[in-house]
Short mmCIF file of C-alpha atoms and ligand atoms in Angstrom, two decimals:
data_model
loop_
_atom_site.label_atom_id
_atom_site.label_comp_id
_atom_site.label_asym_id
_atom_site.label_seq_id
_atom_site.Cartn_x
_atom_site.Cartn_y
_atom_site.Cartn_z
CA MET A 1 2.86 -18.07 -10.58
CA THR A 2 0.76 -18.48 -13.62
CA GLU A 3 -0.97 -21.87 -14.44
CA THR A 4 0.16 -23.40 -17.56
CA VAL A 5 -2.81 -23.96 -19.94
CA PRO A 6 -3.11 -27.05 -22.21
CA PRO A 7 -3.22 -26.23 -25.92
CA THR A 8 -6.70 -25.91 -27.36
CA SER A 9 -5.64 -27.31 -30.71
CA VAL A 10 -5.63 -31.14 -30.47
CA PRO A 11 -2.10 -32.51 -30.48
CA ASN A 12 -1.62 -35.14 -33.26
CA ASP A 13 0.16 -37.64 -31.02
CA LEU A 14 -1.99 -37.59 -28.00
CA SER A 15 -0.79 -39.36 -24.94
CA VAL A 16 -3.85 -40.25 -22.87
CA LEU A 17 -4.09 -41.62 -19.14
CA VAL A 18 -7.36 -43.18 -18.21
CA ILE A 19 -8.13 -43.38 -14.32
CA GLY A 20 -9.93 -46.42 -13.02
CA SER A 21 -9.90 -50.18 -13.27
CA GLY A 22 -13.33 -51.43 -14.40
CA GLY A 23 -15.17 -52.29 -17.49
CA ARG A 24 -15.98 -48.73 -18.32
CA GLU A 25 -12.29 -47.76 -18.28
CA HIS A 26 -11.33 -50.78 -20.39
CA ALA A 27 -13.97 -49.87 -23.01
CA LEU A 28 -12.97 -46.14 -22.98
CA ALA A 29 -9.17 -46.96 -23.17
CA ARG A 30 -9.93 -49.37 -26.14
CA ALA A 31 -11.89 -46.62 -27.88
CA ILE A 32 -9.37 -44.01 -27.19
CA ALA A 33 -6.67 -46.41 -28.46
CA ALA A 34 -8.50 -46.76 -31.95
CA ASP A 35 -8.25 -43.08 -32.52
CA PRO A 36 -5.37 -42.67 -35.05
CA SER A 37 -4.23 -39.25 -33.43
CA VAL A 38 -3.56 -41.11 -30.05
CA SER A 39 0.04 -42.28 -29.77
CA ALA A 40 0.10 -43.64 -26.27
CA VAL A 41 -2.62 -44.97 -23.81
CA HIS A 42 -1.98 -45.47 -20.11
CA VAL A 43 -4.42 -46.75 -17.50
CA ALA A 44 -4.08 -46.45 -13.79
CA PRO A 45 -4.38 -48.84 -12.08
CA GLY A 46 -6.03 -50.69 -15.04
CA ASN A 47 -6.70 -54.47 -15.13
CA PRO A 48 -5.24 -57.42 -17.00
CA GLY A 49 -7.57 -56.59 -19.97
CA THR A 50 -6.13 -53.06 -20.30
CA ALA A 51 -2.62 -54.34 -19.99
CA SER A 52 -3.16 -56.31 -23.24
CA PHE A 53 -3.14 -53.00 -25.39
CA ALA A 54 -2.18 -50.13 -22.94
CA THR A 55 0.33 -49.50 -20.18
CA ASN A 56 -0.99 -49.95 -16.60
CA HIS A 57 0.40 -47.87 -13.68
CA PRO A 58 -0.33 -48.47 -9.91
CA VAL A 59 -1.93 -45.38 -8.28
CA SER A 60 -4.34 -44.61 -5.48
CA ILE A 61 -7.12 -43.13 -7.72
CA THR A 62 -8.74 -41.02 -5.00
CA ASP A 63 -5.45 -39.24 -4.28
CA PRO A 64 -5.59 -36.05 -6.31
CA ASP A 65 -1.83 -35.27 -5.93
CA ALA A 66 -0.84 -38.84 -6.88
CA VAL A 67 -2.90 -38.81 -10.12
CA ALA A 68 -1.62 -35.37 -11.06
CA ALA A 69 1.97 -36.45 -10.32
CA LEU A 70 1.60 -39.64 -12.50
CA ALA A 71 0.12 -37.62 -15.37
CA SER A 72 3.02 -35.11 -15.25
CA GLN A 73 5.54 -37.98 -15.08
CA LEU A 74 4.02 -39.65 -17.93
CA GLY A 75 3.70 -36.45 -20.01
CA ALA A 76 0.11 -37.14 -20.51
CA ASP A 77 -1.74 -34.58 -22.69
CA LEU A 78 -5.16 -35.75 -21.36
CA VAL A 79 -6.39 -37.54 -18.36
CA VAL A 80 -9.82 -39.14 -18.45
CA VAL A 81 -11.38 -39.96 -15.17
CA GLY A 82 -13.68 -43.02 -15.15
CA PRO A 83 -15.21 -43.53 -11.78
CA GLU A 84 -17.11 -41.12 -9.50
CA ALA A 85 -14.94 -41.52 -6.35
CA PRO A 86 -11.80 -39.66 -7.79
CA LEU A 87 -14.00 -36.87 -9.16
CA VAL A 88 -15.75 -36.32 -5.93
CA ALA A 89 -12.20 -36.38 -4.26
CA GLY A 90 -11.04 -33.55 -6.56
CA VAL A 91 -8.85 -35.47 -8.87
CA ALA A 92 -9.88 -33.53 -12.00
CA ASP A 93 -9.15 -30.21 -10.14
CA ALA A 94 -5.65 -31.36 -9.25
CA VAL A 95 -4.88 -32.65 -12.86
CA ARG A 96 -6.03 -29.37 -14.31
CA LYS A 97 -3.99 -27.40 -11.79
CA ALA A 98 -0.90 -29.29 -13.03
CA GLY A 99 -1.58 -27.70 -16.55
CA ILE A 100 -2.96 -31.01 -17.92
CA ALA A 101 -6.32 -31.28 -19.79
CA CYS A 102 -8.68 -33.50 -17.91
CA PHE A 103 -11.99 -34.93 -18.92
CA GLY A 104 -13.93 -35.25 -15.71
CA ALA A 105 -16.08 -32.88 -13.48
CA SER A 106 -14.47 -30.77 -10.84
CA GLN A 107 -15.08 -31.64 -7.29
CA GLN A 108 -17.80 -28.88 -7.00
CA ALA A 109 -19.49 -30.13 -10.19
CA ALA A 110 -19.46 -33.72 -9.30
CA LYS A 111 -21.84 -33.01 -6.38
CA LEU A 112 -24.48 -33.46 -9.18
CA GLU A 113 -23.73 -37.00 -8.51
CA GLY A 114 -22.34 -37.03 -5.08
CA SER A 115 -25.32 -35.55 -3.32
CA LYS A 116 -28.81 -36.31 -4.27
CA VAL A 117 -30.09 -33.16 -2.50
CA PHE A 118 -27.65 -30.94 -4.34
CA ALA A 119 -28.87 -32.41 -7.69
CA LYS A 120 -32.38 -31.68 -6.65
CA GLU A 121 -31.65 -28.02 -5.81
CA VAL A 122 -29.99 -27.54 -9.15
CA MET A 123 -32.85 -29.17 -11.06
CA ALA A 124 -35.34 -27.01 -9.22
CA ALA A 125 -33.36 -23.82 -10.01
CA ALA A 126 -32.93 -24.88 -13.68
CA GLY A 127 -36.57 -25.97 -14.16
CA VAL A 128 -35.57 -29.49 -14.98
CA PRO A 129 -38.35 -32.09 -14.57
CA THR A 130 -37.76 -34.65 -11.94
CA ALA A 131 -39.65 -36.75 -9.19
CA GLN A 132 -40.95 -34.86 -6.26
CA SER A 133 -38.91 -35.59 -3.22
CA ARG A 134 -38.47 -34.92 0.47
CA TYR A 135 -35.16 -34.92 2.36
CA CYS A 136 -35.43 -36.77 5.69
CA THR A 137 -33.08 -37.21 8.68
CA THR A 138 -35.53 -38.69 11.19
CA PRO A 139 -37.76 -41.90 11.17
CA GLU A 140 -40.74 -39.55 11.60
CA GLU A 141 -39.91 -37.53 8.52
CA VAL A 142 -39.41 -40.73 6.45
CA GLU A 143 -42.80 -42.13 7.59
CA ALA A 144 -44.52 -38.90 6.61
CA ALA A 145 -42.91 -38.89 3.22
CA LEU A 146 -43.70 -42.54 2.54
CA GLU A 147 -47.31 -41.73 3.52
CA GLU A 148 -47.41 -38.67 1.32
CA PHE A 149 -46.09 -40.44 -1.89
CA GLY A 150 -47.72 -43.91 -1.32
CA ALA A 151 -46.46 -47.09 -2.85
CA PRO A 152 -44.27 -48.04 -4.57
CA HIS A 153 -41.83 -46.46 -2.12
CA VAL A 154 -38.46 -45.02 -3.35
CA VAL A 155 -35.90 -44.42 -0.75
CA LYS A 156 -32.45 -43.16 -1.54
CA ASP A 157 -29.26 -42.83 0.54
CA ASP A 158 -27.98 -39.25 0.33
CA GLY A 159 -24.49 -40.21 -0.56
CA LEU A 160 -22.41 -42.20 -3.10
CA ALA A 161 -23.56 -45.89 -3.24
CA ALA A 162 -22.68 -47.09 -6.63
CA GLY A 163 -26.07 -47.58 -7.65
CA LYS A 164 -26.87 -49.84 -4.52
CA GLY A 165 -28.09 -47.18 -2.24
CA VAL A 166 -31.58 -47.09 -3.63
CA VAL A 167 -34.53 -49.28 -2.58
CA VAL A 168 -37.65 -49.38 -4.54
CA THR A 169 -40.33 -51.44 -2.88
CA ASP A 170 -44.14 -51.85 -2.24
CA ASP A 171 -43.20 -52.99 1.45
CA GLU A 172 -43.29 -49.98 3.82
CA GLN A 173 -41.36 -51.95 6.42
CA GLU A 174 -38.45 -52.56 4.00
CA ALA A 175 -38.46 -48.86 3.07
CA LEU A 176 -38.25 -47.84 6.67
CA GLU A 177 -35.44 -50.31 7.40
CA HIS A 178 -33.43 -49.06 4.43
CA ALA A 179 -33.82 -45.46 5.65
CA ALA A 180 -32.88 -46.46 9.22
CA GLY A 181 -29.53 -47.72 7.96
CA CYS A 182 -28.68 -44.29 6.32
CA GLN A 183 -27.74 -40.97 7.90
CA ALA A 184 -29.99 -39.05 5.53
CA VAL A 185 -32.36 -40.28 2.76
CA VAL A 186 -34.35 -38.77 0.02
CA VAL A 187 -37.87 -40.14 -0.23
CA GLU A 188 -39.33 -39.81 -3.69
CA GLU A 189 -42.39 -40.03 -5.81
CA TYR A 190 -42.32 -43.30 -7.98
CA LEU A 191 -41.79 -42.58 -11.69
CA LYS A 192 -43.52 -45.04 -14.00
CA GLY A 193 -42.15 -45.71 -17.54
CA PRO A 194 -39.20 -47.09 -19.32
CA GLU A 195 -35.72 -45.94 -18.22
CA VAL A 196 -33.22 -44.52 -20.54
CA SER A 197 -29.52 -43.61 -19.90
CA LEU A 198 -28.49 -40.60 -21.94
CA PHE A 199 -24.79 -39.44 -21.82
CA VAL A 200 -23.95 -35.86 -22.45
CA ILE A 201 -20.25 -34.99 -23.35
CA THR A 202 -19.77 -31.38 -22.44
CA ASP A 203 -17.04 -28.63 -22.06
CA GLY A 204 -19.28 -26.70 -19.79
CA GLU A 205 -21.19 -24.91 -22.59
CA THR A 206 -21.45 -27.02 -25.77
CA ALA A 207 -23.02 -30.28 -25.23
CA LEU A 208 -23.10 -33.50 -27.36
CA ALA A 209 -25.74 -36.15 -26.60
CA MET A 210 -24.65 -39.79 -27.24
CA GLN A 211 -27.05 -42.29 -28.47
CA PRO A 212 -29.58 -43.37 -25.86
CA ALA A 213 -28.89 -46.73 -24.10
CA GLN A 214 -30.72 -48.83 -21.54
CA ASP A 215 -29.21 -50.69 -18.70
CA PHE A 216 -30.67 -53.64 -16.53
CA LYS A 217 -30.18 -52.76 -12.82
CA ARG A 218 -31.56 -55.86 -11.21
CA VAL A 219 -29.38 -58.90 -10.54
CA GLY A 220 -31.95 -61.46 -12.02
CA ASP A 221 -33.86 -62.20 -15.24
CA GLU A 222 -37.19 -60.50 -15.52
CA ASP A 223 -35.79 -57.78 -13.32
CA GLU A 224 -36.01 -59.95 -10.11
CA GLY A 225 -33.78 -59.39 -7.09
CA PRO A 226 -31.76 -56.45 -5.67
CA ASN A 227 -30.33 -53.53 -7.64
CA THR A 228 -26.74 -53.71 -8.91
CA GLY A 229 -24.50 -51.39 -10.79
CA GLY A 230 -25.93 -52.84 -13.95
CA MET A 231 -26.05 -56.31 -15.34
CA GLY A 232 -26.23 -55.55 -19.16
CA ALA A 233 -27.04 -52.71 -21.50
CA TYR A 234 -27.80 -52.04 -25.22
CA SER A 235 -27.89 -49.25 -27.64
CA PRO A 236 -29.54 -47.72 -29.60
CA LEU A 237 -33.13 -48.10 -28.46
CA PRO A 238 -35.40 -48.97 -31.39
CA TRP A 239 -38.43 -48.02 -29.44
CA ALA A 240 -37.29 -44.53 -28.28
CA PRO A 241 -38.75 -41.41 -29.83
CA LYS A 242 -36.56 -39.97 -32.57
CA ASP A 243 -36.21 -36.63 -30.92
CA LEU A 244 -35.19 -38.03 -27.57
CA GLN A 245 -31.62 -36.76 -27.75
CA GLN A 246 -32.59 -33.23 -28.76
CA ARG A 247 -35.35 -33.08 -26.08
CA VAL A 248 -33.02 -34.26 -23.31
CA LEU A 249 -30.43 -31.62 -24.42
CA ASP A 250 -33.16 -28.82 -24.34
CA GLU A 251 -35.13 -29.92 -21.35
CA VAL A 252 -32.48 -31.35 -19.21
CA ALA A 253 -28.79 -30.95 -19.97
CA LEU A 254 -28.53 -27.41 -21.43
CA PRO A 255 -30.59 -25.84 -18.44
CA THR A 256 -28.53 -27.94 -15.86
CA LEU A 257 -25.19 -26.80 -17.55
CA ALA A 258 -26.46 -22.99 -17.55
CA GLU A 259 -27.38 -23.38 -13.92
CA MET A 260 -24.01 -24.91 -13.03
CA ARG A 261 -22.24 -21.93 -14.90
CA ARG A 262 -24.51 -19.35 -13.11
CA ARG A 263 -23.28 -20.82 -9.76
CA GLY A 264 -19.61 -20.38 -10.80
CA THR A 265 -18.97 -24.11 -10.93
CA PRO A 266 -19.38 -25.13 -14.67
CA PHE A 267 -19.90 -28.74 -15.29
CA THR A 268 -17.50 -30.29 -17.71
CA GLY A 269 -16.95 -33.93 -18.66
CA LEU A 270 -19.81 -36.47 -18.72
CA LEU A 271 -23.22 -35.59 -17.62
CA TYR A 272 -25.16 -38.94 -17.29
CA CYS A 273 -28.83 -38.33 -17.41
CA GLY A 274 -30.74 -41.32 -15.99
CA LEU A 275 -34.29 -40.71 -17.20
CA ALA A 276 -37.82 -42.15 -16.94
CA LEU A 277 -40.12 -41.63 -19.89
CA THR A 278 -43.30 -41.20 -18.19
CA ASP A 279 -46.67 -40.48 -19.60
CA LYS A 280 -46.20 -36.95 -18.32
CA GLY A 281 -42.95 -36.52 -20.16
CA ILE A 282 -39.22 -36.90 -19.51
CA ARG A 283 -38.34 -37.05 -15.73
CA VAL A 284 -34.67 -37.16 -14.34
CA ILE A 285 -34.17 -40.06 -12.11
CA GLU A 286 -30.55 -39.19 -11.33
CA PHE A 287 -27.64 -37.49 -12.69
CA ASN A 288 -24.01 -38.99 -12.64
CA ALA A 289 -20.81 -37.16 -13.35
CA ARG A 290 -19.19 -40.01 -15.31
CA PHE A 291 -19.88 -42.62 -18.06
CA GLY A 292 -22.22 -45.23 -17.01
CA ASP A 293 -21.07 -48.88 -16.61
CA PRO A 294 -22.07 -51.13 -18.49
CA GLU A 295 -23.77 -48.74 -21.11
CA THR A 296 -20.36 -47.43 -22.06
CA GLN A 297 -19.33 -50.78 -23.12
CA ALA A 298 -22.08 -50.86 -25.75
CA LEU A 299 -21.77 -47.08 -26.74
CA MET A 300 -18.06 -47.44 -27.32
CA ALA A 301 -18.74 -50.48 -29.65
CA LEU A 302 -20.81 -48.01 -31.76
CA VAL A 303 -19.15 -44.66 -31.77
CA ASP A 304 -17.41 -43.75 -34.93
CA SER A 305 -15.91 -40.46 -33.83
CA PRO A 306 -12.28 -40.16 -32.70
CA MET A 307 -12.68 -40.58 -28.94
CA GLY A 308 -9.18 -39.17 -27.99
CA GLU A 309 -10.12 -36.06 -29.89
CA VAL A 310 -13.68 -35.76 -28.56
CA LEU A 311 -12.66 -35.96 -25.00
CA TYR A 312 -9.70 -33.66 -25.39
CA ARG A 313 -11.93 -30.89 -26.96
CA ALA A 314 -14.47 -31.44 -24.13
CA ALA A 315 -11.49 -31.05 -21.69
CA THR A 316 -10.17 -27.92 -23.37
CA GLY A 317 -13.46 -25.99 -24.28
CA THR A 318 -13.37 -26.56 -27.94
CA LEU A 319 -16.27 -29.10 -28.37
CA ALA A 320 -18.08 -26.58 -30.58
CA GLU A 321 -15.54 -27.25 -33.38
CA LEU A 322 -16.24 -30.95 -33.55
CA GLY A 323 -19.69 -31.15 -35.00
CA GLU A 324 -21.95 -34.09 -34.28
CA LEU A 325 -20.76 -37.36 -32.94
CA ARG A 326 -20.82 -40.17 -35.59
CA TRP A 327 -22.27 -43.60 -35.08
CA ARG A 328 -22.03 -46.95 -36.75
CA ASP A 329 -25.39 -47.94 -38.24
CA GLU A 330 -25.63 -51.03 -35.86
CA TYR A 331 -26.60 -52.16 -32.65
CA ALA A 332 -24.56 -53.35 -29.49
CA VAL A 333 -25.54 -55.44 -26.49
CA THR A 334 -23.37 -55.79 -23.32
CA VAL A 335 -23.97 -58.75 -20.96
CA VAL A 336 -22.21 -58.59 -17.57
CA LEU A 337 -20.64 -61.81 -15.96
CA ALA A 338 -20.61 -61.31 -12.24
CA ALA A 339 -19.11 -63.44 -9.50
CA ASP A 340 -21.42 -65.74 -7.46
CA GLY A 341 -22.64 -63.75 -4.43
CA TYR A 342 -22.92 -60.27 -6.28
CA PRO A 343 -24.37 -57.77 -5.41
CA GLY A 344 -23.61 -59.16 -1.98
CA GLU A 345 -20.13 -60.51 -1.12
CA PRO A 346 -18.73 -61.71 -4.40
CA GLU A 347 -16.53 -64.94 -4.56
CA LYS A 348 -13.03 -64.01 -5.40
CA GLY A 349 -10.39 -66.10 -7.12
CA GLY A 350 -12.51 -68.13 -9.47
CA ARG A 351 -10.62 -69.03 -12.59
CA ILE A 352 -11.60 -67.63 -15.99
CA GLU A 353 -10.69 -68.69 -19.45
CA LEU A 354 -11.59 -66.35 -22.39
CA PRO A 355 -12.15 -67.18 -26.07
CA GLU A 356 -10.47 -64.99 -28.66
CA ASP A 357 -12.22 -61.66 -29.44
CA THR A 358 -13.78 -61.36 -32.92
CA GLU A 359 -14.86 -58.38 -35.00
CA ASP A 360 -18.32 -58.77 -33.73
CA ALA A 361 -17.96 -60.04 -30.03
CA TRP A 362 -15.34 -59.31 -27.38
CA THR A 363 -14.72 -59.33 -23.60
CA ILE A 364 -14.21 -56.27 -21.46
CA GLN A 365 -12.47 -57.00 -18.27
CA ALA A 366 -13.68 -55.30 -15.11
CA GLY A 367 -13.06 -57.09 -11.85
CA THR A 368 -10.28 -59.47 -12.92
CA ALA A 369 -6.74 -60.07 -11.66
CA LEU A 370 -3.83 -62.44 -12.35
CA ASP A 371 -3.03 -65.09 -9.64
CA ALA A 372 0.57 -66.04 -8.58
CA LYS A 373 0.88 -68.38 -11.68
CA GLY A 374 -0.32 -65.67 -13.98
CA ASN A 375 -3.84 -67.17 -14.56
CA LEU A 376 -6.81 -64.77 -14.98
CA VAL A 377 -9.16 -64.92 -11.93
CA ALA A 378 -12.23 -63.02 -10.60
CA ASP A 379 -11.39 -60.20 -8.28
CA GLY A 380 -14.67 -58.34 -7.97
CA GLY A 381 -18.38 -58.28 -8.14
CA ARG A 382 -18.91 -57.49 -11.92
CA VAL A 383 -16.11 -59.44 -13.40
CA LEU A 384 -16.37 -59.25 -17.14
CA ALA A 385 -18.68 -57.57 -19.80
CA VAL A 386 -19.21 -59.32 -23.05
CA VAL A 387 -20.00 -56.94 -26.06
CA GLY A 388 -21.69 -58.12 -29.19
CA ARG A 389 -22.51 -55.92 -32.28
CA GLY A 390 -24.69 -56.55 -35.27
CA LYS A 391 -27.07 -55.06 -37.86
CA ASP A 392 -30.04 -55.38 -35.51
CA LEU A 393 -30.64 -56.20 -31.82
CA ARG A 394 -31.30 -59.79 -32.41
CA THR A 395 -27.90 -60.26 -34.27
CA ALA A 396 -26.07 -58.25 -31.57
CA ARG A 397 -27.64 -60.26 -28.80
CA GLY A 398 -26.78 -63.61 -30.53
CA ALA A 399 -23.07 -62.33 -30.98
CA ALA A 400 -22.90 -61.35 -27.19
CA TYR A 401 -24.59 -64.45 -25.81
CA THR A 402 -22.49 -66.88 -28.11
CA HIS A 403 -19.34 -65.27 -26.82
CA ALA A 404 -20.50 -65.31 -23.25
CA GLY A 405 -21.27 -68.99 -23.54
CA ALA A 406 -17.77 -69.60 -24.70
CA ILE A 407 -16.29 -68.11 -21.62
CA ASP A 408 -15.20 -70.65 -18.95
CA PHE A 409 -16.09 -69.02 -15.57
CA PRO A 410 -17.59 -71.60 -13.30
CA THR A 411 -17.91 -69.32 -10.31
CA GLY A 412 -19.84 -66.63 -12.41
CA PHE A 413 -23.28 -65.93 -13.63
CA HIS A 414 -25.18 -63.58 -15.97
CA ARG A 415 -28.59 -62.62 -17.00
CA TYR A 416 -30.04 -64.34 -19.95
CA ASP A 417 -32.71 -61.73 -20.98
CA ILE A 418 -30.55 -58.52 -21.80
CA ALA A 419 -32.11 -56.61 -24.68
CA GLU A 420 -34.42 -59.66 -25.29
CA LYS A 421 -37.74 -57.69 -25.15
CA ALA A 422 -36.53 -54.91 -27.37
CA ALA A 423 -35.06 -57.38 -29.90
CA VAL A 424 -38.42 -59.09 -30.18
CA GLU A 425 -40.43 -55.94 -30.42
CA GLN A 426 -37.85 -54.47 -32.98
CA ILE A 427 -38.69 -57.49 -35.15
CA GLU A 428 -42.44 -57.07 -34.84
CA ASN A 429 -42.00 -53.26 -35.57
CA SER A 430 -39.92 -53.78 -38.72
CA TYR A 431 -42.41 -56.44 -39.83
CA SER A 432 -45.31 -54.20 -39.40
CA GLU A 433 -43.51 -51.29 -41.16
CA GLU A 434 -42.95 -53.74 -44.15
CA GLN A 435 -46.71 -54.37 -44.30
CA GLN A 436 -47.50 -50.72 -44.60
P1 AMP B 501 -30.54 -44.15 -8.78
O1 AMP B 501 -29.39 -44.64 -8.03
O2 AMP B 501 -31.03 -42.90 -8.31
O3 AMP B 501 -30.39 -44.19 -10.27
O4 AMP B 501 -31.58 -45.40 -8.66
C1 AMP B 501 -31.34 -46.69 -9.03
C2 AMP B 501 -32.52 -47.17 -9.69
O5 AMP B 501 -33.69 -47.18 -8.84
C3 AMP B 501 -32.96 -46.44 -10.88
O6 AMP B 501 -32.28 -46.86 -12.07
C4 AMP B 501 -34.44 -46.82 -11.04
O7 AMP B 501 -34.58 -48.14 -11.59
C5 AMP B 501 -34.87 -46.83 -9.66
N1 AMP B 501 -35.42 -45.53 -9.21
C6 AMP B 501 -34.89 -44.61 -8.64
N2 AMP B 501 -35.58 -43.55 -8.42
C7 AMP B 501 -36.87 -43.91 -8.86
C8 AMP B 501 -38.12 -43.29 -8.94
N3 AMP B 501 -38.25 -42.13 -8.47
N4 AMP B 501 -39.17 -43.88 -9.47
C9 AMP B 501 -38.86 -45.18 -9.96
N5 AMP B 501 -37.81 -45.89 -9.95
C10 AMP B 501 -36.72 -45.20 -9.32
N1 LIG B 502 -25.21 -48.34 -15.21
C1 LIG B 502 -25.59 -47.58 -14.09
C2 LIG B 502 -24.41 -46.73 -13.56
O1 LIG B 502 -23.42 -46.59 -14.17
O2 LIG B 502 -24.62 -46.02 -12.65
#
């Protein structure tokens, strides 16, 4: 039997199925729906937010056959896989096997995210700069590695942990305890310098860098408290070097894609480059095989290219025909509203009332549900993500925080300092530029 292959010319009435139920998927589906060539948007399982403009379908997202069957049944032209778990489970492979275009890494390629050790091997082979590291399976190995690199200590669980499997600490005891709770860990050299998230859309060969973004991983203001999946984000970065996108393509993304092709497991979909800009140059902190959350919410507020077409081209090997991505000449800030208790056990069921979305500020839903009476309630850790957009960071922040302040969510909390420092520095910079 020959496999059917999706057409490489972009259909002008694209039907798109987005897999996932978080803020990232809400933001992606919203941007895809705004593409005039898209005629239908489905989300599985989706959330009450996606139900307001797309059709939600129940599905077990880590069941490759179930997702492929749903896509076939809906007659979808394109499936976009949001989270990492279905990619690692082989969902993209099953969808492609059913003859449907899929934006998402194959099971083999998703190992770049799923296994820190695999990612380190690929980077070493490709000459991509990253932190020195040691793979440890015994307490003795961990102790030796902590000794070798010194404080601050970085200890990473060698498995998927949704951004929460990493401990960065000056306390050797805490580092040892984290390692003791994992089967295998990677102990790393500490990278000093600002962090940047740079997303690369790729068909395996052609790579398009999105604008750089920054996310805020710690739960509290001033970067206090434990790591989370991300409490907020902004883009673009007024302080970043102008050639950052090109340098990340040349030094990180293109060599990694070439190495993945050489191994016979080309990487297609979204290569998330988590970077530290150190005084020795760009260093990779981690790769992910999917859009980052909540950076995606900010990027989707700014992208001006038709996202249905972009992702379809990436899925069908025709990205080279697209040209560069286009962006609005504006800034976006995302503020996450989490449920009390997050990143530990979040309180479920707290009621939520949302203000109307506006042109400059809107709510993206993530961990929400409807209760028996049809009222919106919290149903996860990161519950909502507010997006504000404006001509500069200060305006975008103002829009986001004003909107967040109008949300009634008594059992939720958010950070107050998302993009604050960058907004102040942007004003200082533009002031000093005017003086010159
Ligand atoms: P990861 O899951 O690998 O992205 O790690 C989560 C967070 O831990 C990163 O976003 C960084 O803030 C921090 N981190 C991870 N690795 C390092 C490192 N080698 N040096 C400094 N910070 C790190
Ligand atoms: N914002 C970090 C992540 O998506 O992993």
